[in-house]
Amino acid sequence: MTLVVRDGTSFVPSPTTVLRRGDELLVVATDPVRDATEKRLRAVGEGGKLAGWLGSTGTIKRK
């Protein structure tokens, strides 16, 4: 993650930065890394930090 925008202010996240609902993220990466990052963020959004242990995959559910 390269940049977080929160409440109209941007900052470079540190290793201890906690993401909040509504944060906007700028991720600069190759396509495969970007896709993996998006998948992981979706999984954490669904299942919290233990998403992998709880079975959340972060895949987009299409109807």
Short mmCIF file of C-alpha atoms in Angstrom, two decimals:
data_model
loop_
_atom_site.label_atom_id
_atom_site.label_comp_id
_atom_site.label_asym_id
_atom_site.label_seq_id
_atom_site.Cartn_x
_atom_site.Cartn_y
_atom_site.Cartn_z
CA MET A 1 0.00 0.00 0.00
CA THR A 2 1.42 3.32 -1.00
CA LEU A 3 -1.07 5.88 0.27
CA VAL A 4 -4.15 6.08 2.49
CA VAL A 5 -6.73 8.85 2.13
CA ARG A 6 -8.79 9.33 5.28
CA ASP A 7 -11.23 12.18 5.87
CA GLY A 8 -9.74 14.15 2.97
CA THR A 9 -6.17 13.83 4.24
CA SER A 10 -3.58 11.55 2.66
CA PHE A 11 -0.68 9.85 4.41
CA VAL A 12 1.82 7.06 3.90
CA PRO A 13 0.84 4.16 6.16
CA SER A 14 3.25 2.72 8.71
CA PRO A 15 3.42 -0.96 9.66
CA THR A 16 1.08 -0.18 12.58
CA THR A 17 -1.54 1.76 10.58
CA VAL A 18 -5.04 0.34 11.09
CA LEU A 19 -7.34 0.67 8.12
CA ARG A 20 -10.79 2.09 8.81
CA ARG A 21 -14.10 1.80 7.00
CA GLY A 22 -14.16 4.52 4.36
CA ASP A 23 -10.39 4.72 3.88
CA GLU A 24 -9.33 5.00 0.27
CA LEU A 25 -6.17 3.13 -0.69
CA LEU A 26 -3.66 3.67 -3.45
CA VAL A 27 -1.82 0.46 -4.25
CA VAL A 28 0.97 0.59 -6.82
CA ALA A 29 1.89 -2.92 -7.91
CA THR A 30 1.98 -5.34 -10.80
CA ASP A 31 -1.37 -6.80 -11.85
CA PRO A 32 -0.91 -10.14 -10.01
CA VAL A 33 0.17 -8.42 -6.79
CA ARG A 34 -2.65 -5.89 -7.03
CA ASP A 35 -5.18 -8.69 -7.56
CA ALA A 36 -3.82 -10.62 -4.56
CA THR A 37 -3.93 -7.46 -2.43
CA GLU A 38 -7.54 -6.77 -3.40
CA LYS A 39 -8.49 -10.38 -2.65
CA ARG A 40 -6.84 -10.26 0.79
CA LEU A 41 -8.48 -6.93 1.68
CA ARG A 42 -11.88 -8.32 0.68
CA ALA A 43 -11.29 -11.42 2.82
CA VAL A 44 -10.29 -9.34 5.83
CA GLY A 45 -13.33 -7.13 5.25
CA GLU A 46 -15.54 -10.23 5.40
CA GLY A 47 -13.87 -12.19 8.17
CA GLY A 48 -11.50 -9.90 10.04
CA LYS A 49 -7.82 -10.54 10.63
CA LEU A 50 -8.40 -14.29 10.88
CA ALA A 51 -10.10 -14.42 7.48
CA GLY A 52 -7.93 -17.27 6.20
CA TRP A 53 -8.53 -19.37 9.29
CA LEU A 54 -12.26 -18.69 9.10
CA GLY A 55 -12.47 -19.67 5.45
CA SER A 56 -13.03 -16.21 3.94
CA THR A 57 -11.45 -16.20 0.51
CA GLY A 58 -12.08 -12.65 -0.61
CA THR A 59 -13.43 -13.77 -3.94
CA ILE A 60 -16.06 -11.60 -5.56
CA LYS A 61 -19.46 -13.25 -5.40
CA ARG A 62 -21.26 -12.85 -8.70
CA LYS A 63 -24.97 -13.47 -9.12
#
